[in-house]
Amino acid sequence: MQQNNPENIGRKPVRRVVIAGGGTAGWMAAAVISRILGKTLDITLVESDEIGTVGVGEATIPSLIQFHQLLELNEADVMRATQATFKLGISFENWRAPGEDYIHSFGLTGVDHWTAGFQHFWHKGRQRGLASDFGDYCLELRSAQLGRFAHLPNDVMNYAYHLDATLYARFLRKYSEGFGAKRVEGKIDQVMLDAASGHVTGLKLGNGALIEGDLFIDCTGFRSLLLGQTMGVEYDDWSQWLFNDTAIAVQTELMGEPVPMTRAIAHGAGWQWRIPLQHRVGNGHVFSSKYMDGEEAMQILLANLQGEPLTQPRMIKFKPGQRKQSWKGNVVAIGLSSGFLEPIESTSIHLIQRNLIRLMQMFPADGICRSDIDEFNTQVQREIAHIRDFIILHYKVTNRADTPYWEAARNMEVPASLQHRIDLFRETGRVFRTEGELFTESSWLQVMLGQGIMPEQHHKSADLMGDAELSQFLGSIRQKIERTVQQLPSHQAYVQRFCRAE
Ligand code: FAD
């Protein structure tokens, strides 16, 4: 079969991998590739201290735990090295309407019946005055609300981390170098391209050095030096749905105990994050420059900080969207070089991890095949479209109309795939997760209900329960969760104990 495809002919084995860029993406790439294939490959990472990294990206989602397991990292080591705290979800404040909050947690809510999700039983219970808040039936959500945390047997608690991105890159650098990855400091001035094959052959540094390779991983951040600038892969601009294009980031001292959740506080033309670590808090205001100027955004951020700033506020511009391909020729873009939606729901580091796992599964050790490239790109596009829809949901289903930004968000036309999910839930209470999608039914439910969509009906299975039975069913779930949560230590106490332990 391969002989029929002209692009496979003359395939060259991949022996030298060059990673351009040493931010979170670059060092995660170096860690994975060196851990799995370090013995058979020559791996070089080029990074420039002069350019630096984007310096944000400190909230993660539970999949990072699996990533660390793949690398066989000790959890307490990672947490100590990165000053990490545990994260159980995100507190959405003022998103539904000013003064109204909800939490999207990493947990599952209630107990499903095979015909109908828990929300149908809760919906009926609510109508009959037998149910309390939807979040009361979710362990992670209640633990986040009360600021409690512990590892529970059988991994019952679903969690992620808040971590210091600079320390994380440093930690992964040490790890990767231990598996043979080499680091070269220098600014890439020129990307050498072979005109005949269209493949990159080397990176020319400012000091004249040439780093040659067979496969190049573009981790140069928003610059997308290899895939975008050199290979000319176009960018799909999604700003018709995702209005935010600027962020101002600043670190502050920690005031009080770190909470086990990210706070996402909506403002007039965007939202503000608070990410508590062990030693400081990461803050930022992400907003749309079409609806608010930088000066006003800065004032809002500074007026809403808790604790003294430890750094100068930095402005970061971005264009929400995704490159049409993430892999072209012998260049694979990982991280911001392949695209960025926006920070809400912290999916960017997850996508780095997913694309690295994909690359490992399709690693072109014996040469690059067109079919691998196509498969990789198809999978990336499918995954990102689902995540994009989930993020747009947060804006579309707001009740806010108090500023032109929120008014425009409410009224925008969303992708048909998302509109269908919203309609389905509103009309029937049903939510389905397709295989391979990141966000669970519980995530969709917590956000849709949190934003104020109440289904018009529930499944008839719920009507088969009489009031007493339904009350007992709901009550037993809730009591079990409350009993567990009340026994948990405070998040702060647990972090200290866990990080002290050998
Ligand atoms: P960068 O960190 O920008 O690294 C680029 C690297 O390339 C650097 O080492 C740089 O020196 C190098 N480089 C570039 N050009 C050259 C050159 N010419 N020569 C040599 N080296 C070069 N993600 C999450 O998962 N959770 C979050 O909470 C989150 N919040 C975010 C908030 C904001 C405002 C933004 C913008 C992003 C956020 N992200 C978040 C995304 C996250 O920051 C990134 O996915 C992550 O940091 C990876 O970035 P990167 O390594 O691709 O790029």
XYZ file of C-alpha atoms and ligand atoms in Angstrom:
555
model
C 0.000 0.000 0.000
C 2.720 2.427 0.978
C 4.344 2.133 -2.436
C 1.180 3.582 -3.993
C 1.516 6.781 -2.059
C 4.256 8.942 -3.621
C 4.739 10.858 -0.371
C 5.835 7.685 1.419
C 8.560 6.882 -1.098
C 12.058 7.574 0.146
C 10.938 7.662 3.735
C 13.800 8.517 6.033
C 14.024 6.946 9.490
C 13.740 9.412 12.350
C 16.829 9.314 14.544
C 17.244 12.982 15.507
C 14.366 14.886 17.135
C 14.683 18.623 17.587
C 12.298 20.444 19.918
C 12.117 24.169 19.234
C 11.061 25.994 22.407
C 11.282 25.241 26.103
C 8.022 26.362 27.672
C 5.559 23.928 29.208
C 4.997 22.350 25.786
C 8.685 21.994 24.946
C 9.661 20.378 28.211
C 6.603 18.141 28.334
C 7.565 16.993 24.830
C 11.170 16.415 25.875
C 10.013 14.466 28.948
C 7.722 12.125 27.022
C 9.982 11.536 24.046
C 13.118 11.011 26.137
C 11.295 8.738 28.606
C 9.857 6.509 25.902
C 12.435 6.692 23.113
C 15.461 8.322 24.740
C 17.624 5.249 24.203
C 17.078 5.157 20.466
C 16.908 8.850 19.573
C 19.088 11.898 19.671
C 16.884 14.587 21.308
C 17.804 18.260 21.380
C 15.718 21.113 22.788
C 16.522 24.682 21.789
C 15.214 27.523 23.922
C 15.950 31.193 24.254
C 16.264 32.888 27.630
C 16.073 36.198 25.786
C 12.588 35.404 24.448
C 11.339 33.575 27.554
C 8.061 31.699 27.913
C 4.458 32.870 28.014
C 4.685 32.442 31.818
C 1.018 31.574 32.450
C -0.883 28.287 32.293
C -0.995 27.162 35.887
C -4.414 25.525 36.221
C -4.719 21.944 35.011
C -7.341 19.210 34.709
C -7.251 15.615 36.041
C -5.682 14.094 32.944
C -2.326 15.517 34.061
C -2.284 12.851 36.763
C -2.242 10.161 34.071
C 0.531 12.051 32.303
C 2.632 11.931 35.454
C 1.835 8.254 35.845
C 3.059 7.604 32.294
C 6.304 9.344 33.221
C 6.372 7.418 36.534
C 6.704 10.619 38.509
C 6.148 10.676 42.238
C 3.200 12.954 42.999
C 4.663 14.516 46.139
C 7.921 15.251 44.247
C 5.999 17.069 41.524
C 3.971 19.033 44.039
C 6.990 20.049 46.093
C 8.979 21.056 43.012
C 6.162 23.146 41.535
C 4.631 24.579 44.739
C 1.403 22.923 43.614
C -1.978 22.802 45.289
C -4.891 20.510 44.511
C -7.695 21.643 42.234
C -11.206 20.190 42.388
C -12.857 22.480 39.881
C -13.596 26.060 38.934
C -15.784 28.556 40.721
C -17.725 30.575 38.126
C -18.653 33.866 39.713
C -20.980 36.384 38.008
C -21.200 34.284 34.827
C -24.876 33.445 35.003
C -25.720 36.903 36.309
C -23.891 39.422 38.520
C -23.863 38.097 42.085
C -24.660 34.492 41.112
C -22.045 31.734 41.371
C -21.707 28.058 40.610
C -18.925 25.488 40.596
C -17.903 23.223 37.752
C -16.079 20.418 39.508
C -14.195 17.387 38.238
C -16.629 15.016 39.919
C -19.592 13.000 38.766
C -22.953 14.039 40.140
C -25.354 11.584 41.755
C -26.013 8.078 40.464
C -27.305 7.437 36.944
C -29.906 4.889 35.893
C -29.124 3.206 32.576
C -32.140 4.812 30.964
C -31.685 8.261 32.411
C -28.967 10.370 33.979
C -29.159 11.476 37.597
C -30.354 14.922 36.499
C -33.775 13.505 35.613
C -34.296 12.228 39.159
C -32.961 15.449 40.595
C -35.254 17.446 38.312
C -38.305 15.588 39.511
C -37.111 15.895 43.126
C -36.696 19.607 42.690
C -40.239 19.974 41.346
C -41.561 18.081 44.367
C -39.450 20.006 46.871
C -37.371 16.894 47.650
C -33.996 17.896 46.174
C -31.417 20.481 47.176
C -28.767 22.088 44.913
C -27.496 19.888 42.087
C -23.956 20.364 43.438
C -24.888 18.794 46.780
C -24.789 15.419 45.050
C -21.177 15.722 43.925
C -18.295 14.915 46.287
C -15.678 17.060 44.533
C -17.989 20.022 44.322
C -18.865 19.931 48.012
C -15.208 19.446 48.969
C -14.248 22.450 46.843
C -16.991 24.534 48.452
C -15.777 23.656 51.938
C -12.061 23.926 51.105
C -11.314 20.312 51.973
C -9.231 17.646 50.304
C -7.650 14.211 50.726
C -6.728 11.323 48.475
C -9.466 8.755 48.920
C -9.280 4.978 48.388
C -9.997 3.702 44.869
C -9.304 7.164 43.432
C -12.814 8.259 44.356
C -11.752 11.909 44.386
C -11.129 13.383 40.934
C -8.649 16.214 41.065
C -5.938 18.139 39.256
C -3.314 20.713 40.268
C -2.534 24.364 40.294
C 1.193 24.599 39.665
C 3.924 27.137 38.995
C 4.560 26.919 35.236
C 8.177 28.086 35.439
C 8.994 25.563 38.147
C 7.181 22.849 36.223
C 9.297 23.453 33.104
C 12.431 23.404 35.272
C 11.353 20.131 36.886
C 10.654 18.484 33.529
C 13.947 19.764 32.161
C 15.881 17.958 34.887
C 13.798 14.847 34.269
C 14.343 14.952 30.486
C 18.069 15.548 30.786
C 18.161 12.477 33.019
C 16.821 10.499 30.058
C 19.346 11.941 27.638
C 17.658 15.041 26.175
C 20.144 17.813 25.418
C 19.364 21.494 25.914
C 20.812 24.212 23.715
C 20.408 27.838 24.678
C 20.054 30.222 21.760
C 17.718 32.195 19.569
C 16.580 30.506 16.393
C 17.280 33.030 13.647
C 16.481 30.899 10.636
C 14.608 27.700 9.894
C 16.344 25.789 7.072
C 13.966 24.214 4.582
C 14.739 21.666 1.878
C 13.007 22.995 -1.222
C 12.580 19.559 -2.829
C 10.899 17.758 0.063
C 9.453 20.804 1.826
C 10.918 19.409 5.040
C 12.776 21.379 7.682
C 16.415 20.317 7.849
C 17.804 22.473 10.640
C 17.569 25.475 12.930
C 20.177 28.191 12.566
C 20.897 29.935 15.853
C 22.004 33.495 16.472
C 25.550 32.332 17.279
C 25.782 30.595 13.906
C 25.260 27.030 15.230
C 23.095 24.742 13.110
C 20.893 22.152 14.853
C 19.953 19.492 12.315
C 17.219 16.924 12.724
C 14.800 14.474 11.087
C 11.668 15.415 13.034
C 10.998 18.878 14.444
C 8.576 19.608 17.278
C 7.446 23.211 17.131
C 6.950 24.426 20.707
C 7.739 28.063 19.996
C 4.463 29.316 21.442
C 2.325 31.921 19.686
C 5.211 32.621 17.258
C 4.692 29.192 15.667
C 8.069 29.667 14.066
C 8.193 26.349 12.227
C 4.608 25.292 11.479
C 3.073 28.740 11.006
C 5.870 31.010 9.844
C 7.996 28.524 7.911
C 5.564 25.861 6.682
C 2.818 28.447 6.154
C 0.024 26.458 7.823
C -2.979 28.743 8.108
C -4.866 29.604 11.251
C -8.598 29.100 11.756
C -9.719 32.214 13.580
C -12.560 31.448 16.041
C -13.023 34.963 17.360
C -16.633 35.034 16.129
C -17.365 32.722 19.106
C -14.478 33.383 21.456
C -14.230 37.133 21.925
C -11.305 37.296 24.345
C -7.984 38.180 22.750
C -5.913 39.805 25.506
C -4.838 38.945 29.025
C -3.056 40.857 31.749
C -1.256 38.576 34.189
C 0.201 39.390 37.597
C 1.319 37.350 40.585
C 0.364 38.301 44.132
C 1.239 37.144 47.601
C -0.965 34.463 49.100
C -3.575 35.770 51.514
C -5.066 33.100 53.754
C -5.317 29.448 52.820
C -5.229 28.362 49.145
C -8.641 27.103 48.041
C -8.785 23.834 46.041
C -10.360 25.476 43.015
C -9.618 28.097 40.407
C -11.725 31.204 40.720
C -13.088 32.598 37.445
C -14.740 35.932 38.153
C -16.632 37.487 35.255
C -16.296 41.214 34.592
C -17.845 43.513 31.985
C -15.853 42.284 28.976
C -14.141 39.111 30.148
C -13.153 37.415 33.357
C -10.452 37.250 35.982
C -8.622 34.177 37.222
C -7.195 33.457 40.649
C -4.976 30.411 40.886
C -3.695 29.760 44.402
C -0.352 27.985 44.759
C 1.518 27.155 47.948
C 3.723 30.250 47.776
C 1.724 32.811 45.750
C -1.371 33.398 43.636
C -1.479 33.650 39.842
C -3.972 36.277 38.654
C -5.055 37.551 35.318
C -7.809 39.412 33.539
C -8.656 37.994 30.139
C -10.852 40.225 28.021
C -11.905 41.297 24.571
C -10.028 44.335 23.269
C -13.030 45.058 21.066
C -15.157 45.739 24.143
C -12.625 47.070 26.653
C -9.334 48.913 26.398
C -6.208 47.733 28.155
C -6.176 50.561 30.655
C -9.671 49.809 31.943
C -8.912 46.083 32.037
C -5.782 46.801 34.061
C -7.710 48.948 36.541
C -10.312 46.230 37.021
C -7.621 43.642 37.635
C -5.664 45.769 40.090
C -8.836 46.737 41.965
C -9.757 43.079 42.383
C -6.497 41.608 43.615
C -6.164 40.125 47.061
C -2.662 40.684 48.377
C 0.235 42.766 47.114
C 1.521 42.256 43.547
C 4.816 40.397 43.398
C 5.420 41.062 39.689
C 4.764 43.789 37.151
C 1.488 43.156 35.264
C 2.167 41.757 31.776
C -0.074 42.079 28.746
C -0.427 38.997 26.507
C -2.195 39.177 23.149
C -3.626 36.080 21.473
C -5.895 35.083 18.649
C -8.413 32.369 19.573
C -8.324 29.527 17.092
C -6.456 26.570 15.749
C -4.025 25.884 12.907
C -5.633 23.966 10.063
C -3.007 21.251 10.522
C -0.841 20.489 13.562
C 1.482 18.148 11.677
C 2.880 19.072 8.274
C 5.875 17.432 6.611
C 8.372 16.744 9.385
C 7.052 19.430 11.739
C 4.601 18.688 14.557
C 3.303 21.670 16.531
C 2.573 21.100 20.202
C 1.213 23.778 22.524
C 0.413 27.361 21.620
C 2.164 27.014 18.264
C -0.760 24.835 17.132
C -3.508 27.021 18.573
C -5.172 28.447 21.645
C -8.820 28.854 22.564
C -8.733 30.828 25.786
C -7.834 30.025 29.395
C -11.281 29.151 30.738
C -11.538 25.416 31.623
C -7.724 25.053 31.523
C -7.572 22.784 28.493
C -4.317 23.889 26.897
C -1.863 21.788 28.910
C -4.254 18.874 28.480
C -4.073 19.314 24.700
C -0.270 19.349 24.865
C -0.423 16.044 26.679
C -2.984 14.542 24.294
C -0.974 15.513 21.244
C 2.200 14.100 22.742
C 0.476 10.814 23.484
C -0.824 10.814 19.910
C 2.653 11.497 18.581
C 4.053 8.623 20.616
C 1.344 6.327 19.238
C 2.152 7.394 15.684
C 5.859 8.010 16.144
C 7.414 7.847 12.656
C 10.538 5.914 13.682
C 10.833 4.314 10.225
C 9.867 7.428 8.314
C 6.976 9.833 8.014
C 3.801 8.540 6.308
C 1.058 10.649 4.836
C -1.538 8.441 6.552
C -0.056 9.138 10.012
C -0.124 12.864 9.345
C -3.747 12.730 8.195
C -4.823 10.609 11.153
C -3.032 12.870 13.616
C -4.582 16.017 12.182
C -8.073 14.526 12.030
C -7.907 13.452 15.663
C -6.608 16.855 16.778
C -9.368 18.721 14.944
C -12.101 16.447 16.298
C -10.908 16.816 19.875
C -10.493 20.557 19.734
C -13.935 21.120 18.197
C -15.550 19.426 21.181
C -13.534 21.495 23.655
C -14.278 24.659 21.685
C -18.017 23.976 21.946
C -17.819 23.444 25.687
C -15.982 26.729 26.145
C -18.403 28.676 23.948
C -21.257 27.262 26.053
C -20.126 29.318 29.070
C -20.650 32.539 27.134
C -23.692 31.637 25.079
C -25.927 30.558 27.929
C -25.401 33.534 30.200
C -28.345 35.558 31.470
C -26.163 38.655 31.477
C -27.119 41.516 29.239
C -25.576 44.277 31.316
C -22.732 45.089 28.904
C -22.379 44.969 25.092
C -19.893 42.068 25.504
C -22.344 39.800 27.334
C -25.209 40.925 25.144
C -23.202 39.907 22.067
C -22.236 36.591 23.691
C -25.864 35.700 24.431
C -26.967 36.551 20.936
C -24.169 34.979 18.938
C -24.845 32.092 16.605
C -22.904 29.094 17.911
C -21.657 25.991 16.039
C -24.540 23.668 15.148
C -23.003 20.876 17.248
C -23.239 23.043 20.362
C -26.670 24.438 19.578
C -27.914 20.863 19.315
C -26.557 19.975 22.768
C -28.128 23.046 24.333
C -31.503 22.379 22.649
C -31.444 18.716 23.591
C -30.823 19.495 27.232
C -33.318 22.352 27.389
C -36.083 20.328 25.754
C -35.462 16.871 27.237
C -32.892 17.055 30.038
C -30.674 14.676 28.090
C -26.912 14.958 27.637
C -24.764 12.454 25.762
C -21.008 12.153 25.629
C -19.513 10.766 22.471
C -16.517 8.479 22.802
C -13.229 10.317 23.080
C -14.739 13.595 24.226
C -12.965 15.262 27.112
C -15.890 16.677 29.037
C -18.243 14.256 30.766
C -22.024 14.474 30.961
C -21.534 15.725 34.507
C -19.416 18.643 33.274
C -22.039 19.673 30.732
C -24.743 19.373 33.380
C -22.925 21.347 36.032
C -22.261 24.172 33.608
C -25.673 24.209 31.896
C -27.583 24.079 35.177
C -25.084 26.444 36.775
C -25.684 28.945 33.994
C -29.399 28.662 34.564
C -30.793 26.330 31.892
C -33.552 24.231 33.426
C -34.851 21.350 31.262
C -38.493 21.443 30.300
C -39.059 17.829 31.280
C -37.479 14.743 32.796
C -37.363 11.093 31.785
C -40.308 8.922 32.716
C -38.012 6.614 34.702
C -37.960 9.283 37.387
C -41.757 9.194 37.580
C -41.687 5.523 38.431
C -40.409 6.519 41.866
C -42.936 7.716 44.392
C -42.099 10.674 46.613
C -40.874 8.584 49.522
C -38.626 6.461 47.353
C -37.226 9.463 45.473
C -36.607 11.331 48.701
C -34.774 8.326 50.119
C -32.719 7.929 46.914
C -31.649 11.577 46.802
C -31.144 11.804 50.548
C -28.903 8.753 50.737
C -26.566 10.096 48.024
C -26.367 13.452 49.681
C -25.791 12.078 53.172
C -23.015 9.796 52.000
C -21.239 12.737 50.384
C -21.694 14.948 53.435
C -20.346 12.247 55.742
C -17.254 11.874 53.556
C -16.667 15.608 53.146
C -16.979 16.278 56.870
C -14.208 13.763 57.534
C -11.768 15.378 55.106
C -8.989 17.614 56.394
C -8.666 21.181 55.200
C -6.985 21.479 51.806
C -4.171 23.544 53.275
C -3.449 21.048 56.059
C -3.478 18.178 53.602
C -1.113 19.883 51.120
C 1.354 20.617 53.897
C 1.208 17.071 55.223
C 1.411 15.473 51.795
C 4.345 17.588 50.642
C 6.239 17.004 53.892
C 5.903 13.242 53.682
C 8.780 11.345 52.077
P 5.655 29.320 25.499
O 5.544 29.198 26.963
O 5.471 30.673 24.909
O 7.092 28.776 25.103
C 7.665 29.080 23.868
C 9.122 28.682 23.909
O 9.679 28.873 22.616
C 9.961 29.500 24.880
O 10.917 28.683 25.502
C 10.659 30.492 23.959
O 11.884 30.957 24.474
C 10.868 29.603 22.736
N 11.088 30.348 21.506
C 10.199 31.065 20.794
N 10.801 31.618 19.718
C 12.093 31.211 19.755
C 13.222 31.447 18.945
N 13.169 32.238 17.867
N 14.389 30.878 19.294
C 14.480 30.082 20.388
N 13.455 29.825 21.195
C 12.266 30.396 20.884
N -3.192 26.490 29.885
C -3.686 25.675 30.835
O -3.678 24.456 30.663
N -4.189 26.198 31.986
C -4.298 27.518 32.199
O -4.718 27.949 33.265
C -3.852 28.398 31.169
N -3.942 29.744 31.302
C -3.505 30.543 30.277
C -3.695 31.925 30.356
C -3.316 32.739 29.296
C -3.560 34.205 29.355
C -2.682 32.174 28.165
C -2.221 33.046 27.037
C -2.468 30.820 28.105
C -2.902 29.989 29.137
N -2.756 28.617 29.058
C -3.262 27.811 30.023
C -1.987 28.026 27.978
C -0.600 27.696 28.495
O 0.015 28.860 28.978
C 0.261 27.084 27.407
O -0.423 26.014 26.818
C 1.551 26.554 27.949
O 2.192 27.521 28.720
C 2.451 26.116 26.828
O 3.003 27.212 26.169
P 4.084 26.901 25.070
O 5.157 26.084 25.683
O 3.384 26.406 23.870
O 4.643 28.364 24.711
